Each structure stands twice: as C-alpha cells, then as structure tokens.
mmCIF file with all atom_site columns, C-alpha atoms in Angstrom:
data_model
loop_
_atom_site.group_PDB
_atom_site.id
_atom_site.type_symbol
_atom_site.label_atom_id
_atom_site.label_alt_id
_atom_site.label_comp_id
_atom_site.label_asym_id
_atom_site.label_entity_id
_atom_site.label_seq_id
_atom_site.pdbx_PDB_ins_code
_atom_site.Cartn_x
_atom_site.Cartn_y
_atom_site.Cartn_z
_atom_site.occupancy
_atom_site.B_iso_or_equiv
_atom_site.pdbx_formal_charge
_atom_site.auth_seq_id
_atom_site.auth_comp_id
_atom_site.auth_asym_id
_atom_site.auth_atom_id
_atom_site.pdbx_PDB_model_num
ATOM 1   C CA . TYR A 1 1   ? 125.761 144.955 9.562  1.00 0.00 ? 1   TYR A CA 1
ATOM 2   C CA . VAL A 1 2   ? 128.630 143.283 7.718  1.00 0.00 ? 2   VAL A CA 1
ATOM 3   C CA . ASP A 1 3   ? 131.019 141.098 9.686  1.00 0.00 ? 3   ASP A CA 1
ATOM 4   C CA . SER A 1 4   ? 134.592 142.115 8.896  1.00 0.00 ? 4   SER A CA 1
ATOM 5   C CA . VAL A 1 5   ? 136.362 139.586 11.126 1.00 0.00 ? 5   VAL A CA 1
ATOM 6   C CA . GLN A 1 6   ? 139.140 137.774 9.280  1.00 0.00 ? 6   GLN A CA 1
ATOM 7   C CA . CYS A 1 7   ? 139.168 133.985 9.423  1.00 0.00 ? 7   CYS A CA 1
ATOM 8   C CA . THR A 1 8   ? 141.969 132.457 7.369  1.00 0.00 ? 8   THR A CA 1
ATOM 9   C CA . GLY A 1 9   ? 144.266 129.482 7.283  1.00 0.00 ? 9   GLY A CA 1
ATOM 10  C CA . SER A 1 10  ? 144.248 125.807 6.534  1.00 0.00 ? 10  SER A CA 1
ATOM 11  C CA . GLY A 1 11  ? 145.377 124.369 9.885  1.00 0.00 ? 11  GLY A CA 1
ATOM 12  C CA . THR A 1 12  ? 143.137 122.632 12.356 1.00 0.00 ? 12  THR A CA 1
ATOM 13  C CA . LEU A 1 13  ? 141.942 123.112 15.910 1.00 0.00 ? 13  LEU A CA 1
ATOM 14  C CA . PRO A 1 14  ? 144.686 122.230 18.437 1.00 0.00 ? 14  PRO A CA 1
ATOM 15  C CA . THR A 1 15  ? 144.347 118.782 20.008 1.00 0.00 ? 15  THR A CA 1
ATOM 16  C CA . GLU A 1 16  ? 145.502 119.917 23.464 1.00 0.00 ? 16  GLU A CA 1
ATOM 17  C CA . PRO A 1 17  ? 143.074 121.615 25.895 1.00 0.00 ? 17  PRO A CA 1
ATOM 18  C CA . VAL A 1 18  ? 142.513 125.289 25.056 1.00 0.00 ? 18  VAL A CA 1
ATOM 19  C CA . CYS A 1 19  ? 140.140 128.103 26.086 1.00 0.00 ? 19  CYS A CA 1
ATOM 20  C CA . PHE A 1 20  ? 138.493 130.789 23.970 1.00 0.00 ? 20  PHE A CA 1
ATOM 21  C CA . SER A 1 21  ? 136.350 133.703 25.165 1.00 0.00 ? 21  SER A CA 1
ATOM 22  C CA . GLY A 1 22  ? 134.662 136.701 23.629 1.00 0.00 ? 22  GLY A CA 1
ATOM 23  C CA . SER A 1 23  ? 132.016 139.342 24.196 1.00 0.00 ? 23  SER A CA 1
ATOM 24  C CA . ILE A 1 24  ? 129.536 141.266 22.135 1.00 0.00 ? 24  ILE A CA 1
ATOM 25  C CA . LEU A 1 25  ? 127.244 143.882 23.595 1.00 0.00 ? 25  LEU A CA 1
ATOM 26  C CA . MET A 1 26  ? 126.063 142.405 26.895 1.00 0.00 ? 26  MET A CA 1
ATOM 27  C CA . GLU A 1 27  ? 126.806 138.736 26.089 1.00 0.00 ? 27  GLU A CA 1
ATOM 28  C CA . THR A 1 28  ? 129.981 136.791 26.929 1.00 0.00 ? 28  THR A CA 1
ATOM 29  C CA . PHE A 1 29  ? 130.598 133.355 25.450 1.00 0.00 ? 29  PHE A CA 1
ATOM 30  C CA . ASP A 1 30  ? 133.345 131.030 26.765 1.00 0.00 ? 30  ASP A CA 1
ATOM 31  C CA . ILE A 1 31  ? 134.402 127.779 25.107 1.00 0.00 ? 31  ILE A CA 1
ATOM 32  C CA . GLN A 1 32  ? 136.898 125.420 26.725 1.00 0.00 ? 32  GLN A CA 1
ATOM 33  C CA . VAL A 1 33  ? 138.066 122.585 24.482 1.00 0.00 ? 33  VAL A CA 1
ATOM 34  C CA . VAL A 1 34  ? 138.628 119.749 26.955 1.00 0.00 ? 34  VAL A CA 1
ATOM 35  C CA . SER A 1 35  ? 139.633 117.043 24.489 1.00 0.00 ? 35  SER A CA 1
ATOM 36  C CA . TYR A 1 36  ? 139.904 116.708 20.716 1.00 0.00 ? 36  TYR A CA 1
ATOM 37  C CA . ASP A 1 37  ? 141.161 113.841 18.560 1.00 0.00 ? 37  ASP A CA 1
ATOM 38  C CA . GLY A 1 38  ? 141.310 115.676 15.226 1.00 0.00 ? 38  GLY A CA 1
ATOM 39  C CA . LYS A 1 39  ? 137.641 115.118 14.315 1.00 0.00 ? 39  LYS A CA 1
ATOM 40  C CA . VAL A 1 40  ? 135.479 114.978 17.466 1.00 0.00 ? 40  VAL A CA 1
ATOM 41  C CA . GLY A 1 41  ? 135.921 116.233 21.002 1.00 0.00 ? 41  GLY A CA 1
ATOM 42  C CA . THR A 1 42  ? 134.437 117.581 24.209 1.00 0.00 ? 42  THR A CA 1
ATOM 43  C CA . VAL A 1 43  ? 133.864 121.210 25.210 1.00 0.00 ? 43  VAL A CA 1
ATOM 44  C CA . ASN A 1 44  ? 132.588 123.144 28.198 1.00 0.00 ? 44  ASN A CA 1
ATOM 45  C CA . LEU A 1 45  ? 130.416 126.118 27.220 1.00 0.00 ? 45  LEU A CA 1
ATOM 46  C CA . LYS A 1 46  ? 129.343 129.128 29.236 1.00 0.00 ? 46  LYS A CA 1
ATOM 47  C CA . ALA A 1 47  ? 127.178 132.060 28.204 1.00 0.00 ? 47  ALA A CA 1
ATOM 48  C CA . GLU A 1 48  ? 126.684 135.083 30.435 1.00 0.00 ? 48  GLU A CA 1
ATOM 49  C CA . GLY A 1 49  ? 124.487 138.081 29.872 1.00 0.00 ? 49  GLY A CA 1
ATOM 50  C CA . SER A 1 50  ? 120.782 138.592 29.427 1.00 0.00 ? 50  SER A CA 1
ATOM 51  C CA . GLN A 1 51  ? 120.341 134.810 29.200 1.00 0.00 ? 51  GLN A CA 1
ATOM 52  C CA . SER A 1 52  ? 122.972 132.790 31.052 1.00 0.00 ? 52  SER A CA 1
ATOM 53  C CA . ALA A 1 53  ? 123.662 129.111 30.427 1.00 0.00 ? 53  ALA A CA 1
ATOM 54  C CA . GLU A 1 54  ? 126.375 126.566 31.087 1.00 0.00 ? 54  GLU A CA 1
ATOM 55  C CA . CYS A 1 55  ? 127.156 123.160 29.559 1.00 0.00 ? 55  CYS A CA 1
ATOM 56  C CA . GLU A 1 56  ? 129.869 120.790 30.670 1.00 0.00 ? 56  GLU A CA 1
ATOM 57  C CA . GLY A 1 57  ? 131.000 117.882 28.550 1.00 0.00 ? 57  GLY A CA 1
ATOM 58  C CA . SER A 1 58  ? 129.196 118.772 25.312 1.00 0.00 ? 58  SER A CA 1
ATOM 59  C CA . GLN A 1 59  ? 130.339 116.751 22.331 1.00 0.00 ? 59  GLN A CA 1
ATOM 60  C CA . PHE A 1 60  ? 131.447 118.488 19.140 1.00 0.00 ? 60  PHE A CA 1
ATOM 61  C CA . GLU A 1 61  ? 132.454 117.591 15.614 1.00 0.00 ? 61  GLU A CA 1
ATOM 62  C CA . ASN A 1 62  ? 134.872 119.603 13.482 1.00 0.00 ? 62  ASN A CA 1
ATOM 63  C CA . GLN A 1 63  ? 134.530 119.495 9.704  1.00 0.00 ? 63  GLN A CA 1
ATOM 64  C CA . GLY A 1 64  ? 136.574 122.006 7.745  1.00 0.00 ? 64  GLY A CA 1
ATOM 65  C CA . ASN A 1 65  ? 136.949 124.102 10.932 1.00 0.00 ? 65  ASN A CA 1
ATOM 66  C CA . ALA A 1 66  ? 133.159 124.481 11.181 1.00 0.00 ? 66  ALA A CA 1
ATOM 67  C CA . ILE A 1 67  ? 132.424 123.220 14.680 1.00 0.00 ? 67  ILE A CA 1
ATOM 68  C CA . THR A 1 68  ? 129.082 121.606 15.391 1.00 0.00 ? 68  THR A CA 1
ATOM 69  C CA . ILE A 1 69  ? 128.309 121.319 19.097 1.00 0.00 ? 69  ILE A CA 1
ATOM 70  C CA . GLU A 1 70  ? 125.973 118.492 20.044 1.00 0.00 ? 70  GLU A CA 1
ATOM 71  C CA . ASN A 1 71  ? 123.810 118.040 23.180 1.00 0.00 ? 71  ASN A CA 1
ATOM 72  C CA . ASP A 1 72  ? 123.861 121.756 24.154 1.00 0.00 ? 72  ASP A CA 1
ATOM 73  C CA . GLN A 1 73  ? 120.063 122.036 24.312 1.00 0.00 ? 73  GLN A CA 1
ATOM 74  C CA . GLY A 1 74  ? 119.559 120.542 27.774 1.00 0.00 ? 74  GLY A CA 1
ATOM 75  C CA . CYS A 1 75  ? 121.740 123.052 29.616 1.00 0.00 ? 75  CYS A CA 1
ATOM 76  C CA . GLY A 1 76  ? 120.133 126.346 28.686 1.00 0.00 ? 76  GLY A CA 1
ATOM 77  C CA . LEU A 1 77  ? 121.931 127.066 25.413 1.00 0.00 ? 77  LEU A CA 1
ATOM 78  C CA . GLY A 1 78  ? 118.831 126.116 23.435 1.00 0.00 ? 78  GLY A CA 1
ATOM 79  C CA . LYS A 1 79  ? 117.838 129.800 23.733 1.00 0.00 ? 79  LYS A CA 1
ATOM 80  C CA . TYR A 1 80  ? 120.914 130.717 21.692 1.00 0.00 ? 80  TYR A CA 1
ATOM 81  C CA . ASP A 1 81  ? 121.246 130.513 17.920 1.00 0.00 ? 81  ASP A CA 1
ATOM 82  C CA . TYR A 1 82  ? 124.961 130.444 17.107 1.00 0.00 ? 82  TYR A CA 1
ATOM 83  C CA . THR A 1 83  ? 127.646 128.986 14.876 1.00 0.00 ? 83  THR A CA 1
ATOM 84  C CA . VAL A 1 84  ? 131.293 128.327 15.733 1.00 0.00 ? 84  VAL A CA 1
ATOM 85  C CA . ARG A 1 85  ? 134.287 128.388 13.380 1.00 0.00 ? 85  ARG A CA 1
ATOM 86  C CA . TYR A 1 86  ? 137.990 127.891 14.128 1.00 0.00 ? 86  TYR A CA 1
ATOM 87  C CA . CYS A 1 87  ? 140.428 130.306 12.415 1.00 0.00 ? 87  CYS A CA 1
ATOM 88  C CA . PRO A 1 88  ? 143.922 128.757 12.213 1.00 0.00 ? 88  PRO A CA 1
ATOM 89  C CA . ASP A 1 89  ? 145.907 131.883 11.253 1.00 0.00 ? 89  ASP A CA 1
ATOM 90  C CA . GLN A 1 90  ? 144.296 133.890 14.055 1.00 0.00 ? 90  GLN A CA 1
ATOM 91  C CA . ASP A 1 91  ? 144.262 130.906 16.475 1.00 0.00 ? 91  ASP A CA 1
ATOM 92  C CA . SER A 1 92  ? 140.785 131.906 17.551 1.00 0.00 ? 92  SER A CA 1
ATOM 93  C CA . LEU A 1 93  ? 137.184 130.822 17.412 1.00 0.00 ? 93  LEU A CA 1
ATOM 94  C CA . ILE A 1 94  ? 134.531 132.977 15.824 1.00 0.00 ? 94  ILE A CA 1
ATOM 95  C CA . VAL A 1 95  ? 131.176 132.559 17.518 1.00 0.00 ? 95  VAL A CA 1
ATOM 96  C CA . ASN A 1 96  ? 128.466 134.058 15.355 1.00 0.00 ? 96  ASN A CA 1
ATOM 97  C CA . LEU A 1 97  ? 125.732 134.766 17.892 1.00 0.00 ? 97  LEU A CA 1
ATOM 98  C CA . VAL A 1 98  ? 122.438 135.260 16.045 1.00 0.00 ? 98  VAL A CA 1
ATOM 99  C CA . LYS A 1 99  ? 120.172 135.372 19.117 1.00 0.00 ? 99  LYS A CA 1
ATOM 100 C CA . PRO A 1 100 ? 119.146 136.022 21.901 1.00 0.00 ? 100 PRO A CA 1
#
C-alpha cells in the first residue's frame, strides 16, 4: 500500500487550541492541541476501536512539523505504533497508524 495523502507547506502548527480527528478501518484517533508555544505543547489523545486508549495532558515537541508525543505510554497508547505530522497547506494532522 502506498500512502497518497498530500502533506505540503512551510507554516507551523497553530498556537491556539485546535482539534483534529480521523479514522481508518475500525480505528478512530482524536488529537486535541490544548496549548502550544511554537516548539512544545500539550495534547489530549483518544483512540477508539479494537484497542481503546485515552491520554490527557501529554507533552509534545514539534520539529519541522514532525510531532513527537511524550508520556503516552502510561495511558494505553503504548499498544499503538504511530507517527504524527502537521500539514500546513491542508491544515491537518496526518497520523500514520502502523499498529495495532
């Protein structure tokens, strides 16, 4: 399978609170950016489907629109293997869900 989702632009993740959500097959992934100072911030995460999990107040770092979410292991998201990228032109997040 080749991912054909476009992710373009040179802007950055908005600094005001914002929500993103998406689904693939039987999994839904929600990300709410609670705060962001241009480099680090706080998100609430929720996964629903075959393996549900929820994290509130997870810290993240944004480098080149590749978002690394910290401390998500203790709330059930350790079962998930995923990456997150912000796409400025599309004003969306791409969550590449590798597993479950």
